[in-house]
CSV table of C-alpha atoms and ligand atoms in Angstrom, one decimal:
chain,number,residue,atom,x,y,z
A,26,MET,CA,20.2,78.7,20.9
A,27,LYS,CA,21.7,78.0,17.5
A,28,PHE,CA,23.9,75.4,19.1
A,29,ILE,CA,21.0,73.6,20.6
A,30,SER,CA,18.9,73.4,17.4
A,31,LEU,CA,22.0,72.2,15.5
A,32,THR,CA,22.4,69.4,18.1
A,33,LEU,CA,18.8,68.5,17.7
A,34,LEU,CA,19.1,68.5,14.0
A,35,ILE,CA,22.1,66.1,14.2
A,36,ILE,CA,20.4,63.8,16.7
A,37,SER,CA,17.2,63.7,14.7
A,38,GLY,CA,19.2,63.2,11.5
A,39,ILE,CA,20.9,60.2,13.1
A,40,THR,CA,17.7,58.7,14.5
A,41,ALA,CA,15.4,59.6,11.5
A,42,ASP,CA,15.4,56.0,10.3
A,43,ASN,CA,15.3,54.2,13.7
A,44,PHE,CA,12.2,52.2,14.6
A,45,ASP,CA,10.9,49.6,17.0
A,46,VAL,CA,9.2,46.4,15.9
A,47,VAL,CA,5.8,46.0,17.8
A,48,GLY,CA,4.2,42.5,18.1
A,49,PRO,CA,1.4,40.9,20.0
A,50,VAL,CA,1.8,40.5,23.7
A,51,ASP,CA,-0.4,37.5,24.3
A,52,PRO,CA,-0.2,34.2,22.3
A,53,LEU,CA,-2.4,34.1,19.2
A,54,ILE,CA,-4.9,31.3,18.8
A,55,ALA,CA,-5.7,29.9,15.3
A,56,ILE,CA,-8.3,27.4,14.3
A,57,VAL,CA,-7.3,24.7,11.9
A,58,GLY,CA,-8.6,25.4,8.4
A,59,GLU,CA,-9.2,29.1,9.1
A,60,ASP,CA,-6.9,32.1,8.3
A,61,VAL,CA,-5.0,34.0,11.0
A,62,ILE,CA,-3.1,37.4,11.0
A,63,LEU,CA,0.2,37.5,12.9
A,64,PRO,CA,0.4,41.2,13.8
A,65,CYS,CA,3.7,43.1,13.5
A,66,SER,CA,4.3,46.8,12.8
A,67,LEU,CA,6.8,49.6,13.1
A,68,LYS,CA,6.8,52.3,15.6
A,69,PRO,CA,6.9,55.1,14.6
A,70,ASN,CA,4.7,54.1,11.6
A,71,ILE,CA,7.2,54.8,8.9
A,72,SER,CA,6.9,53.1,5.6
A,73,ALA,CA,8.4,49.5,5.3
A,74,VAL,CA,8.0,49.4,1.5
A,75,ASP,CA,11.8,49.7,1.0
A,76,MET,CA,12.8,47.4,3.9
A,77,ARG,CA,13.4,43.7,4.3
A,78,VAL,CA,10.5,41.9,6.1
A,79,GLU,CA,11.4,38.4,7.1
A,80,TRP,CA,9.0,36.1,8.9
A,81,SER,CA,10.6,32.8,10.2
A,82,ARG,CA,9.9,30.0,12.6
A,83,LEU,CA,12.1,30.4,15.6
A,84,ASP,CA,11.9,26.8,16.5
A,85,LEU,CA,12.6,25.5,12.9
A,86,LYS,CA,15.0,28.3,12.0
A,87,ASP,CA,13.5,28.5,8.6
A,88,VAL,CA,11.8,31.1,6.5
A,89,VAL,CA,8.1,31.4,6.4
A,90,HIS,CA,7.8,34.5,4.3
A,91,LEU,CA,10.4,36.9,2.9
A,92,TYR,CA,9.7,40.4,1.4
A,93,GLU,CA,12.8,42.0,0.0
A,94,ASP,CA,13.6,44.5,-2.9
A,95,HIS,CA,9.9,45.2,-3.2
A,96,GLU,CA,8.8,41.7,-3.8
A,97,ASP,CA,8.1,38.4,-2.2
A,98,LYS,CA,10.8,35.8,-2.5
A,99,ILE,CA,9.7,32.2,-2.1
A,100,THR,CA,13.0,30.4,-2.9
A,101,ASN,CA,13.9,29.6,0.7
A,102,GLN,CA,10.4,29.3,2.0
A,103,LEU,CA,9.4,26.2,4.1
A,104,GLN,CA,7.5,23.8,1.8
A,105,SER,CA,4.6,23.5,4.3
A,106,TYR,CA,3.9,27.3,3.9
A,107,ARG,CA,3.9,27.4,0.1
A,108,GLY,CA,1.0,29.4,-1.1
A,109,ARG,CA,-0.4,30.2,2.3
A,110,THR,CA,1.5,33.3,3.4
A,111,GLU,CA,1.0,37.0,2.4
A,112,VAL,CA,2.1,40.4,3.7
A,113,PHE,CA,-0.3,43.3,3.1
A,114,LYS,CA,1.4,45.4,0.3
A,115,ASP,CA,-0.9,48.4,0.9
A,116,GLU,CA,-0.2,48.4,4.6
A,117,LEU,CA,3.5,48.3,4.3
A,118,GLN,CA,3.7,52.1,3.7
A,119,LYS,CA,1.9,52.6,7.1
A,120,GLY,CA,4.6,50.4,8.7
A,121,ASN,CA,2.2,47.5,9.0
A,122,THR,CA,4.3,44.3,8.4
A,123,SER,CA,1.7,41.8,9.6
A,124,LEU,CA,1.6,38.3,8.0
A,125,LYS,CA,-1.6,36.6,6.9
A,126,LEU,CA,-1.4,32.8,7.1
A,127,SER,CA,-4.2,30.9,5.3
A,128,ARG,CA,-5.7,27.5,5.9
A,129,VAL,CA,-3.9,26.9,9.3
A,130,GLN,CA,-2.6,23.4,10.0
A,131,ILE,CA,-1.8,21.8,13.2
A,132,SER,CA,1.8,21.9,12.3
A,133,ASP,CA,1.7,25.7,12.2
A,134,LYS,CA,1.9,25.8,15.9
A,135,GLY,CA,5.1,27.5,17.1
A,136,ALA,CA,7.1,30.8,17.6
A,137,TYR,CA,7.2,33.3,14.7
A,138,LYS,CA,9.9,36.0,14.4
A,139,CYS,CA,9.0,39.2,12.6
A,140,PHE,CA,12.4,40.7,11.5
A,141,ILE,CA,12.5,44.1,9.9
A,142,GLN,CA,15.7,45.6,8.4
A,143,SER,CA,16.2,48.9,6.7
A,144,LYS,CA,19.5,50.2,5.2
A,145,THR,CA,20.6,51.5,8.6
A,146,TRP,CA,18.6,49.7,11.2
A,147,PHE,CA,16.9,46.5,12.2
A,148,ASP,CA,14.7,45.1,15.0
A,149,ASP,CA,12.5,42.0,15.6
A,150,LYS,CA,9.6,40.6,17.7
A,151,VAL,CA,8.5,37.1,18.4
A,152,ALA,CA,4.8,36.1,18.4
A,153,ASN,CA,3.6,32.7,19.7
A,154,LEU,CA,0.9,30.9,17.7
A,155,ARG,CA,-1.3,28.3,19.2
A,156,VAL,CA,-3.4,26.1,17.0
A,157,GLU,CA,-6.7,24.5,17.9
A,158,ALA,CA,-8.7,22.1,15.9
A,159,VAL,CA,-12.4,21.7,16.4
A,160,GLY,CA,-13.4,18.1,15.8
A,161,SER,CA,-16.4,16.3,14.7
A,162,PRO,CA,-19.7,16.4,16.7
A,163,PRO,CA,-19.7,13.4,19.1
A,164,LEU,CA,-21.2,10.2,17.7
A,165,ILE,CA,-23.1,7.8,19.9
A,166,THR,CA,-23.4,4.1,19.1
A,167,VAL,CA,-25.1,1.4,21.1
A,168,ASP,CA,-22.2,-0.9,21.3
A,169,GLY,CA,-23.6,-4.0,22.9
A,170,PHE,CA,-25.6,-5.6,25.6
A,171,ASP,CA,-24.6,-6.5,29.1
A,172,PHE,CA,-25.8,-9.8,30.5
A,173,SER,CA,-26.8,-8.0,33.7
A,174,GLY,CA,-29.3,-6.0,31.7
A,175,GLY,CA,-27.3,-2.9,30.8
A,176,LEU,CA,-26.8,-1.2,27.5
A,177,HIS,CA,-23.3,-0.2,26.4
A,178,LEU,CA,-23.2,3.3,24.9
A,179,GLN,CA,-20.2,4.6,23.2
A,180,CYS,CA,-19.4,8.1,22.3
A,181,GLU,CA,-16.7,9.0,19.9
A,182,SER,CA,-15.4,12.3,18.5
A,183,LYS,CA,-12.3,13.0,16.3
A,184,GLY,CA,-10.2,15.6,14.7
A,185,TRP,CA,-9.5,17.7,17.8
A,186,TYR,CA,-6.4,19.6,18.8
A,187,PRO,CA,-5.1,19.6,21.5
A,188,GLU,CA,-6.8,16.8,23.3
A,189,PRO,CA,-10.4,17.7,24.2
A,190,GLU,CA,-12.4,16.8,27.3
A,191,LEU,CA,-15.1,14.3,26.7
A,192,VAL,CA,-17.8,13.7,29.3
A,193,TRP,CA,-21.0,11.6,29.6
A,194,LEU,CA,-23.9,13.3,31.5
A,195,ASP,CA,-27.2,12.0,32.6
A,196,SER,CA,-30.5,13.9,32.1
A,197,GLU,CA,-29.9,16.0,35.2
A,198,GLY,CA,-26.5,17.1,33.9
A,199,VAL,CA,-24.6,15.0,36.4
A,200,THR,CA,-21.3,13.7,35.1
A,201,LEU,CA,-21.1,9.9,34.7
A,202,THR,CA,-17.9,7.9,35.1
A,203,SER,CA,-16.8,6.3,31.8
A,204,GLU,CA,-15.9,2.7,32.0
A,205,THR,CA,-13.5,2.6,29.2
A,206,THR,CA,-11.7,5.5,27.7
A,207,ASP,CA,-9.6,5.6,24.6
A,208,LYS,CA,-7.5,8.3,23.0
A,209,GLN,CA,-5.5,8.3,19.7
A,210,ARG,CA,-3.4,10.9,18.0
A,211,ASP,CA,-2.9,11.1,14.3
A,212,THR,CA,-2.2,13.9,11.7
A,213,ASP,CA,-5.8,15.0,12.0
A,214,GLY,CA,-5.5,15.5,15.7
A,215,PHE,CA,-7.0,13.6,18.6
A,216,ARG,CA,-9.7,11.0,18.6
A,217,VAL,CA,-11.4,10.3,21.9
A,218,LYS,CA,-13.9,7.5,22.8
A,219,HIS,CA,-15.6,6.8,26.1
A,220,MET,CA,-18.1,4.0,26.9
A,221,ILE,CA,-20.6,3.8,29.7
A,222,THR,CA,-23.2,1.2,30.6
A,223,VAL,CA,-26.8,2.4,31.4
A,224,TYR,CA,-29.7,0.6,33.0
A,225,ASN,CA,-32.5,3.2,32.8
A,226,ARG,CA,-35.1,2.4,30.2
A,227,HIS,CA,-36.6,5.8,29.5
A,228,SER,CA,-33.8,8.3,30.0
A,229,LYS,CA,-31.7,10.8,28.2
A,230,TYR,CA,-27.9,10.8,28.1
A,231,HIS,CA,-25.6,13.5,26.8
A,232,CYS,CA,-22.1,13.1,25.4
A,233,ARG,CA,-20.2,16.4,25.5
A,234,VAL,CA,-16.8,17.3,24.0
A,235,LYS,CA,-15.1,20.5,25.0
A,236,LEU,CA,-12.0,22.3,24.0
A,237,GLY,CA,-11.3,26.0,25.2
A,238,ARG,CA,-14.3,28.0,23.9
A,239,HIS,CA,-15.6,25.1,21.7
A,240,MET,CA,-18.2,22.7,22.9
A,241,MET,CA,-20.2,20.0,21.0
A,242,GLU,CA,-22.9,17.8,22.4
A,243,THR,CA,-25.0,14.8,21.3
A,244,GLU,CA,-27.8,13.1,23.1
A,245,ILE,CA,-29.5,9.7,23.1
A,246,ILE,CA,-32.8,8.7,24.5
A,247,THR,CA,-33.0,5.0,25.6
A,248,SER,CA,-36.2,3.1,25.2
A,249,SER,CA,-37.3,-0.3,26.5
A,250,LYS,CA,-37.5,-1.5,22.8
A,251,MET,CA,-33.8,-1.0,22.6
A,252,PHE,CA,-33.1,-3.2,25.5
A,253,HIS,CA,-35.5,-5.8,24.1
A,254,SER,CA,-34.1,-5.8,20.6
A,255,TRP,CA,-30.7,-6.3,22.0
A,256,ARG,CA,-31.8,-9.3,23.9
A,257,THR,CA,-33.3,-10.8,20.7
A,258,LEU,CA,-30.1,-10.0,18.8
A,259,ILE,CA,-28.0,-11.8,21.5
A,260,ILE,CA,-30.2,-14.9,21.1
A,261,LEU,CA,-29.9,-14.8,17.3
A,262,ILE,CA,-26.1,-14.4,17.4
A,263,SER,CA,-25.9,-17.3,19.8
A,264,VAL,CA,-27.9,-19.5,17.5
A,265,ALA,CA,-25.7,-18.4,14.5
A,266,VAL,CA,-22.5,-19.2,16.4
A,267,LEU,CA,-23.9,-22.7,17.3
A,268,ILE,CA,-24.8,-23.4,13.6
A,269,SER,CA,-21.3,-22.3,12.4
A,270,VAL,CA,-19.7,-24.6,15.1
A,271,ILE,CA,-21.8,-27.6,13.9
A,272,ALA,CA,-20.9,-26.7,10.3
A,273,GLY,CA,-17.2,-26.5,11.2
A,274,ILE,CA,-17.3,-29.9,12.8
A,275,LEU,CA,-19.0,-31.4,9.9
A,276,VAL,CA,-16.4,-30.1,7.4
A,277,ALA,CA,-13.5,-31.2,9.6
A,278,PHE,CA,-15.1,-34.6,9.8
A,279,LEU,CA,-15.6,-34.8,6.0
A,280,LEU,CA,-12.0,-33.8,5.4
A,281,HIS,CA,-10.7,-36.5,7.8
A,282,LYS,CA,-12.7,-39.1,6.2
A,283,LYS,CA,-10.9,-39.1,2.8
A,284,ILE,CA,-12.9,-42.1,1.6
A,285,ALA,CA,-16.0,-40.1,2.1
A,286,PHE,CA,-14.4,-37.2,0.2
A,287,TYR,CA,-13.5,-39.5,-2.7
A,288,GLN,CA,-17.0,-40.9,-2.8
A,289,LEU,CA,-18.2,-37.3,-3.1
A,290,LEU,CA,-15.9,-36.7,-6.1
A,291,GLN,CA,-16.8,-40.1,-7.6
A,292,ASN,CA,-20.5,-39.3,-7.5
A,293,GLN,CA,-19.8,-35.9,-9.2
A,294,LYS,CA,-17.8,-37.5,-12.0
A,295,GLY,CA,-20.1,-40.6,-12.3
A,296,ILE,CA,-17.7,-43.5,-12.3
A,297,THR,CA,-17.8,-46.4,-10.0
A,298,GLU,CA,-16.0,-49.5,-9.1
A,299,PHE,CA,-18.4,-51.3,-11.5
A,300,ASP,CA,-17.2,-49.1,-14.5
A,301,ILE,CA,-13.5,-49.8,-13.9
A,302,THR,CA,-14.2,-53.6,-13.5
A,303,GLN,CA,-16.0,-53.4,-16.9
A,304,TRP,CA,-13.2,-51.6,-18.7
A,305,ARG,CA,-10.6,-54.0,-17.2
A,306,LYS,CA,-12.3,-56.8,-19.1
A,307,TYR,CA,-11.4,-55.2,-22.5
A,308,GLU,CA,-8.1,-55.9,-24.1
A,309,ALA,CA,-5.9,-55.1,-21.2
A,310,GLY,CA,-2.6,-56.5,-20.2
A,311,ASN,CA,-1.5,-57.0,-23.8
A,312,VAL,CA,0.4,-53.8,-24.0
A,313,ILE,CA,4.0,-54.4,-24.7
A,314,LEU,CA,6.5,-51.5,-25.2
A,315,ASP,CA,8.2,-51.5,-28.6
A,316,PRO,CA,11.9,-50.9,-28.0
A,317,ASP,CA,12.5,-50.0,-31.6
A,318,SER,CA,10.4,-46.9,-31.2
A,319,ALA,CA,12.1,-45.8,-28.0
A,320,HIS,CA,14.3,-42.8,-27.8
A,321,PRO,CA,17.9,-43.9,-27.4
A,322,ASP,CA,18.0,-42.4,-23.9
A,323,LEU,CA,15.1,-44.7,-22.8
A,324,ILE,CA,15.7,-48.1,-21.4
A,325,VAL,CA,12.8,-50.6,-22.0
A,326,SER,CA,12.8,-53.7,-19.7
A,327,ASP,CA,13.1,-57.1,-21.2
A,328,ASN,CA,9.5,-58.0,-20.6
A,329,GLY,CA,8.4,-54.7,-22.4
A,330,LYS,CA,6.4,-53.6,-19.3
A,331,GLN,CA,8.6,-50.8,-17.9
A,332,VAL,CA,10.5,-47.8,-19.3
A,333,ARG,CA,12.9,-45.4,-17.6
A,334,LEU,CA,15.4,-42.7,-18.5
A,335,ARG,CA,18.9,-43.8,-18.8
A,336,GLY,CA,21.0,-42.2,-15.9
A,337,ASN,CA,24.2,-40.4,-16.7
A,338,THR,CA,26.1,-43.3,-15.3
A,339,GLN,CA,24.6,-45.8,-17.7
A,340,PRO,CA,26.2,-45.0,-21.1
A,341,ASN,CA,24.3,-46.0,-24.2
A,342,GLU,CA,26.6,-48.6,-25.7
A,343,GLU,CA,24.5,-50.4,-28.1
A,344,ARG,CA,24.2,-48.9,-31.5
A,345,ASP,CA,21.3,-50.1,-33.6
A,346,GLU,CA,21.1,-50.6,-37.3
A,347,ASP,CA,20.2,-47.5,-39.4
A,348,GLU,CA,16.8,-48.9,-40.3
A,349,GLU,CA,15.9,-49.5,-36.7
A,350,GLN,CA,17.1,-46.0,-35.8
A,351,ASN,CA,14.5,-44.6,-38.3
A,352,ASN,CA,11.7,-45.9,-36.1
A,353,LYS,CA,13.0,-44.2,-33.0
A,354,PHE,CA,11.9,-40.9,-31.5
A,355,ASP,CA,15.0,-38.7,-31.7
A,356,ILE,CA,14.2,-35.7,-29.6
A,357,ARG,CA,11.4,-36.4,-27.3
A,358,HIS,CA,11.8,-39.2,-24.7
A,359,CYS,CA,8.8,-41.2,-26.2
A,360,VAL,CA,8.1,-44.9,-26.7
A,361,LEU,CA,5.1,-46.6,-28.3
A,362,GLY,CA,3.3,-49.7,-27.4
A,363,SER,CA,2.1,-52.7,-29.4
A,364,LYS,CA,-0.7,-52.2,-32.0
A,365,ILE,CA,-4.3,-52.0,-30.7
A,366,GLU,CA,-6.4,-54.4,-32.7
A,367,SER,CA,-9.8,-54.4,-31.0
A,368,ASN,CA,-12.6,-51.7,-31.0
A,369,LYS,CA,-12.6,-51.2,-27.2
A,370,PHE,CA,-9.4,-51.2,-25.4
A,371,TYR,CA,-8.2,-50.4,-21.8
A,372,TYR,CA,-4.8,-50.2,-20.1
A,373,GLU,CA,-3.3,-48.9,-16.8
A,374,VAL,CA,-0.1,-47.3,-16.1
A,375,HIS,CA,1.7,-46.6,-12.9
A,376,VAL,CA,3.3,-43.1,-12.8
A,377,ARG,CA,3.7,-42.5,-9.1
A,378,TRP,CA,7.4,-41.2,-8.8
A,379,LEU,CA,7.5,-39.4,-12.1
A,380,PRO,CA,7.5,-35.5,-12.2
A,381,ASP,CA,6.9,-35.4,-16.0
A,382,TRP,CA,4.9,-37.7,-18.1
A,383,ASP,CA,2.3,-37.9,-21.0
A,384,ILE,CA,0.2,-41.0,-21.6
A,385,GLY,CA,-2.3,-41.9,-24.1
A,386,VAL,CA,-2.6,-43.2,-27.7
A,387,ALA,CA,-1.1,-42.2,-31.0
A,388,ARG,CA,-1.6,-43.1,-34.7
A,389,GLU,CA,0.7,-46.0,-35.6
A,390,SER,CA,2.4,-43.8,-38.3
A,391,VAL,CA,3.1,-40.7,-36.3
A,392,ASN,CA,6.1,-38.7,-37.1
A,393,ARG,CA,8.9,-39.6,-34.6
A,394,LYS,CA,11.6,-37.1,-35.8
A,395,GLY,CA,12.4,-33.7,-34.5
A,396,TRP,CA,10.4,-31.7,-31.9
A,397,ILE,CA,6.9,-33.2,-32.2
A,398,ASP,CA,3.9,-31.1,-31.2
A,399,ILE,CA,1.8,-33.5,-29.2
A,400,ASN,CA,-1.8,-32.8,-30.2
A,401,PRO,CA,-4.8,-34.6,-31.8
A,402,ASN,CA,-4.1,-32.9,-35.2
A,403,ASN,CA,-0.8,-34.6,-35.3
A,404,GLY,CA,-2.3,-38.0,-34.2
A,405,TYR,CA,-1.7,-37.8,-30.4
A,406,TRP,CA,-4.5,-38.0,-27.6
A,407,THR,CA,-2.8,-37.7,-24.3
A,408,VAL,CA,-2.9,-36.2,-20.8
A,409,GLY,CA,0.2,-35.4,-18.8
A,410,VAL,CA,1.9,-33.5,-16.0
A,411,ARG,CA,4.8,-31.0,-15.8
A,412,TYR,CA,6.8,-30.3,-12.7
A,413,GLY,CA,4.9,-32.8,-10.8
A,414,SER,CA,1.8,-30.8,-10.4
A,415,MET,CA,0.7,-29.0,-13.6
A,416,TYR,CA,-1.8,-31.3,-15.2
A,417,GLN,CA,-2.9,-30.9,-18.9
A,418,ALA,CA,-4.6,-32.5,-21.7
A,419,CYS,CA,-2.8,-32.2,-25.1
A,420,GLY,CA,-4.1,-29.9,-27.9
A,421,ASP,CA,-5.1,-26.4,-27.1
A,422,PRO,CA,-3.5,-25.8,-23.6
A,423,ARG,CA,-6.2,-27.5,-21.6
A,424,VAL,CA,-5.3,-27.2,-17.9
A,425,LEU,CA,-6.7,-29.9,-15.7
A,426,THR,CA,-7.5,-29.3,-12.0
A,427,LEU,CA,-6.9,-32.4,-10.0
A,428,SER,CA,-7.4,-32.3,-6.2
A,429,VAL,CA,-5.5,-35.6,-5.8
A,430,LYS,CA,-2.1,-36.5,-7.4
A,431,PRO,CA,-2.9,-39.6,-9.5
A,432,GLN,CA,-0.6,-42.6,-9.1
A,433,ARG,CA,-2.3,-45.0,-11.5
A,434,ILE,CA,-3.8,-43.8,-14.7
A,435,GLY,CA,-6.4,-45.9,-16.6
A,436,VAL,CA,-6.8,-45.1,-20.4
A,437,PHE,CA,-9.9,-46.3,-22.2
A,438,VAL,CA,-10.3,-46.2,-25.9
A,439,ASP,CA,-13.5,-46.7,-27.8
A,440,TYR,CA,-12.3,-46.7,-31.5
A,441,ARG,CA,-15.6,-46.5,-33.2
A,442,LYS,CA,-17.0,-43.7,-31.0
A,443,GLY,CA,-13.8,-41.8,-31.3
A,444,ARG,CA,-13.3,-41.6,-27.6
A,445,VAL,CA,-10.2,-41.7,-25.4
A,446,SER,CA,-10.8,-41.3,-21.6
A,447,PHE,CA,-8.4,-41.0,-18.7
A,448,TYR,CA,-9.1,-42.0,-15.1
A,449,ASP,CA,-7.4,-41.9,-11.7
A,450,VAL,CA,-7.9,-45.4,-10.9
A,451,ARG,CA,-7.4,-45.2,-7.1
A,452,ALA,CA,-9.6,-42.1,-6.6
A,453,MET,CA,-12.1,-43.4,-9.3
A,454,TYR,CA,-12.0,-40.0,-10.8
A,455,HIS,CA,-12.6,-39.2,-14.4
A,456,ILE,CA,-9.8,-36.9,-15.4
A,457,PHE,CA,-10.5,-36.0,-19.1
A,458,SER,CA,-12.0,-37.4,-22.3
A,459,PHE,CA,-11.4,-36.7,-25.9
A,460,SER,CA,-14.6,-37.5,-27.8
A,461,GLY,CA,-15.9,-37.4,-31.4
A,462,GLN,CA,-12.3,-37.9,-32.8
A,463,SER,CA,-11.5,-39.6,-36.2
A,464,PHE,CA,-8.6,-41.9,-35.7
A,465,ASN,CA,-8.4,-43.0,-39.4
A,466,GLU,CA,-5.8,-45.7,-38.8
A,467,LYS,CA,-4.6,-48.2,-36.2
A,468,LEU,CA,-3.7,-46.7,-32.7
A,469,VAL,CA,-0.8,-47.6,-30.5
A,470,PRO,CA,-0.4,-46.7,-26.7
A,471,PHE,CA,1.9,-43.8,-26.3
A,472,PHE,CA,4.2,-42.9,-23.4
A,473,SER,CA,6.5,-39.9,-22.9
A,474,LEU,CA,9.0,-39.2,-20.0
A,475,GLY,CA,10.5,-35.8,-19.1
A,476,PHE,CA,14.0,-34.5,-19.6
A,477,GLY,CA,16.3,-36.2,-17.2
A,478,ARG,CA,14.9,-35.1,-13.9
A,479,SER,CA,14.0,-38.5,-12.7
A,480,ASP,CA,15.0,-42.0,-13.5
A,481,ALA,CA,11.9,-43.5,-11.9
A,482,PRO,CA,10.2,-46.0,-14.1
A,483,LEU,CA,6.8,-45.8,-15.8
A,484,THR,CA,5.1,-49.2,-15.5
A,485,ILE,CA,2.3,-50.9,-17.4
A,486,CYS,CA,0.1,-52.6,-14.9
A,487,ASP,CA,-1.1,-56.3,-15.4
A,488,ASP,CA,-1.9,-57.0,-11.8
A,489,PHE,CA,-5.7,-56.6,-12.2
A,490,LYS,CA,-5.9,-59.2,-14.9
B,6,LIG,C1,0.9,57.3,11.6
B,6,LIG,O1,0.3,57.5,12.9
B,6,LIG,C2,-0.2,58.8,13.2
B,6,LIG,C3,-0.7,58.9,14.6
B,6,LIG,O2,-0.6,57.7,15.2
B,6,LIG,C4,-1.3,59.1,12.2
B,6,LIG,O3,-1.8,60.3,12.3
B,6,LIG,C5,-0.8,58.9,10.7
B,6,LIG,O4,-1.8,59.1,9.8
B,6,LIG,C6,-0.1,57.6,10.6
B,6,LIG,N1,0.5,57.5,9.3
B,6,LIG,C7,0.2,56.5,8.4
B,6,LIG,C8,1.0,56.6,7.2
B,6,LIG,O5,-0.6,55.7,8.6
B,7,LIG,C1,-2.4,45.5,9.4
B,7,LIG,O1,-3.2,45.1,8.3
B,7,LIG,C2,-4.2,44.2,8.5
B,7,LIG,C3,-4.8,43.8,7.2
B,7,LIG,O2,-5.4,44.9,6.7
B,7,LIG,C4,-5.1,44.5,9.6
B,7,LIG,O3,-6.0,43.5,9.8
B,7,LIG,C5,-4.3,44.9,10.8
B,7,LIG,O4,-5.2,45.3,11.9
B,7,LIG,C6,-3.3,45.9,10.6
B,7,LIG,N1,-2.4,46.1,11.7
B,7,LIG,C7,-2.2,47.4,12.2
B,7,LIG,C8,-1.3,47.4,13.5
B,7,LIG,O5,-2.6,48.4,11.7
């Protein structure tokens, strides 16, 4: 008798700490956005307060929640579970090691291992968690009109997980066959879309979305008005399409007819062939470039009608006298024309191949030394281009928007009115005007070329005389 009780004592002594871990038998189902409890407990119901309770994802082999040394340890916790897990501290002493998972996400779907370890024993159980997401109520839209007289009805619902079943039913509850079906999957779950065509004027149609125990339904009642308004809309749309086609043809026609396009511009800017003919009567053709004023890198033609940049292969051999050097521009590639004596004055310049140029008039006495700032305060009234496409008037940076690249520029000066105007002669387009200026002394035509990117010439035109 004594021997038996002793044996029992030893056996119970050894097994005192032993336990089994008990978990759920069936898979658990959680709804996205809601909380779920993953059950796990010890049998017998001894306290787990001093034990290690480790919940992990079997499939990801990562920690979901760890309780050890009487506290929660989040260091190795999976990022996606941060702040969403909890073991019940009051329940641990009853051997209840269940895990509460808050705000379930679709990605929480998987196998969870509940692993319990005491100083002398351990055991675990696996629980499977399924996740369901209940989507939006189905939305019915009238999606078009069939020429055979039917109405296209489309039903759409999103945010489901896993994929739900979507059906269209007639007023008697008979399932209708959808003509087109569409299904998409994103992080919010599945989006399903089915379309049917209906012909009954006064009828009720239901769209039903079902997933497990969840079901949602929306209905639509068709009226003859609906059919009617669709027909009207179709007619209106056809008319609108026709009008846009006609407008499109018209625009294409105008763009093709460049002349017509210029005519438009010309009317807007108010200059005509007549104006140019008038201006050309003023003192034109008498402009001669003054080689004494030209920058040493410029070559002025013998007749004084053309100027170009000296190329690298054409060394500047001639050295002028000191006095003549004093009249030259020494930094900017500029040259002046002969003095303007009359009150109204007009000249034309061909600039076609040049990427950089400035044209206009300057006071006879302008400073020619150093880096000159070309603007009306310093006695310059010009327009020009940089990089072949940036047009500007001198002075405050005044950007000019030109739709056509000018090839020939007309410059018109009205001395008494203080006006200098610039025209694109071919397009008959007014580019820019300075007005209300005080010139105070005699003016000379002014020309400036860029810095060595092109040796194309700038030519004063006499051909209209
Ligand atoms: C353990 O379970 C027994 C019977 O199942 C119960 O009487 C007892 O109160 C439980 N102990 C704790 C700490 O919950
Ligand atoms: C464990 O505790 C939770 C929270 O109080 C409870 O919902 C659950 O039923 C408990 N499980 C067991 C086996 O007692």
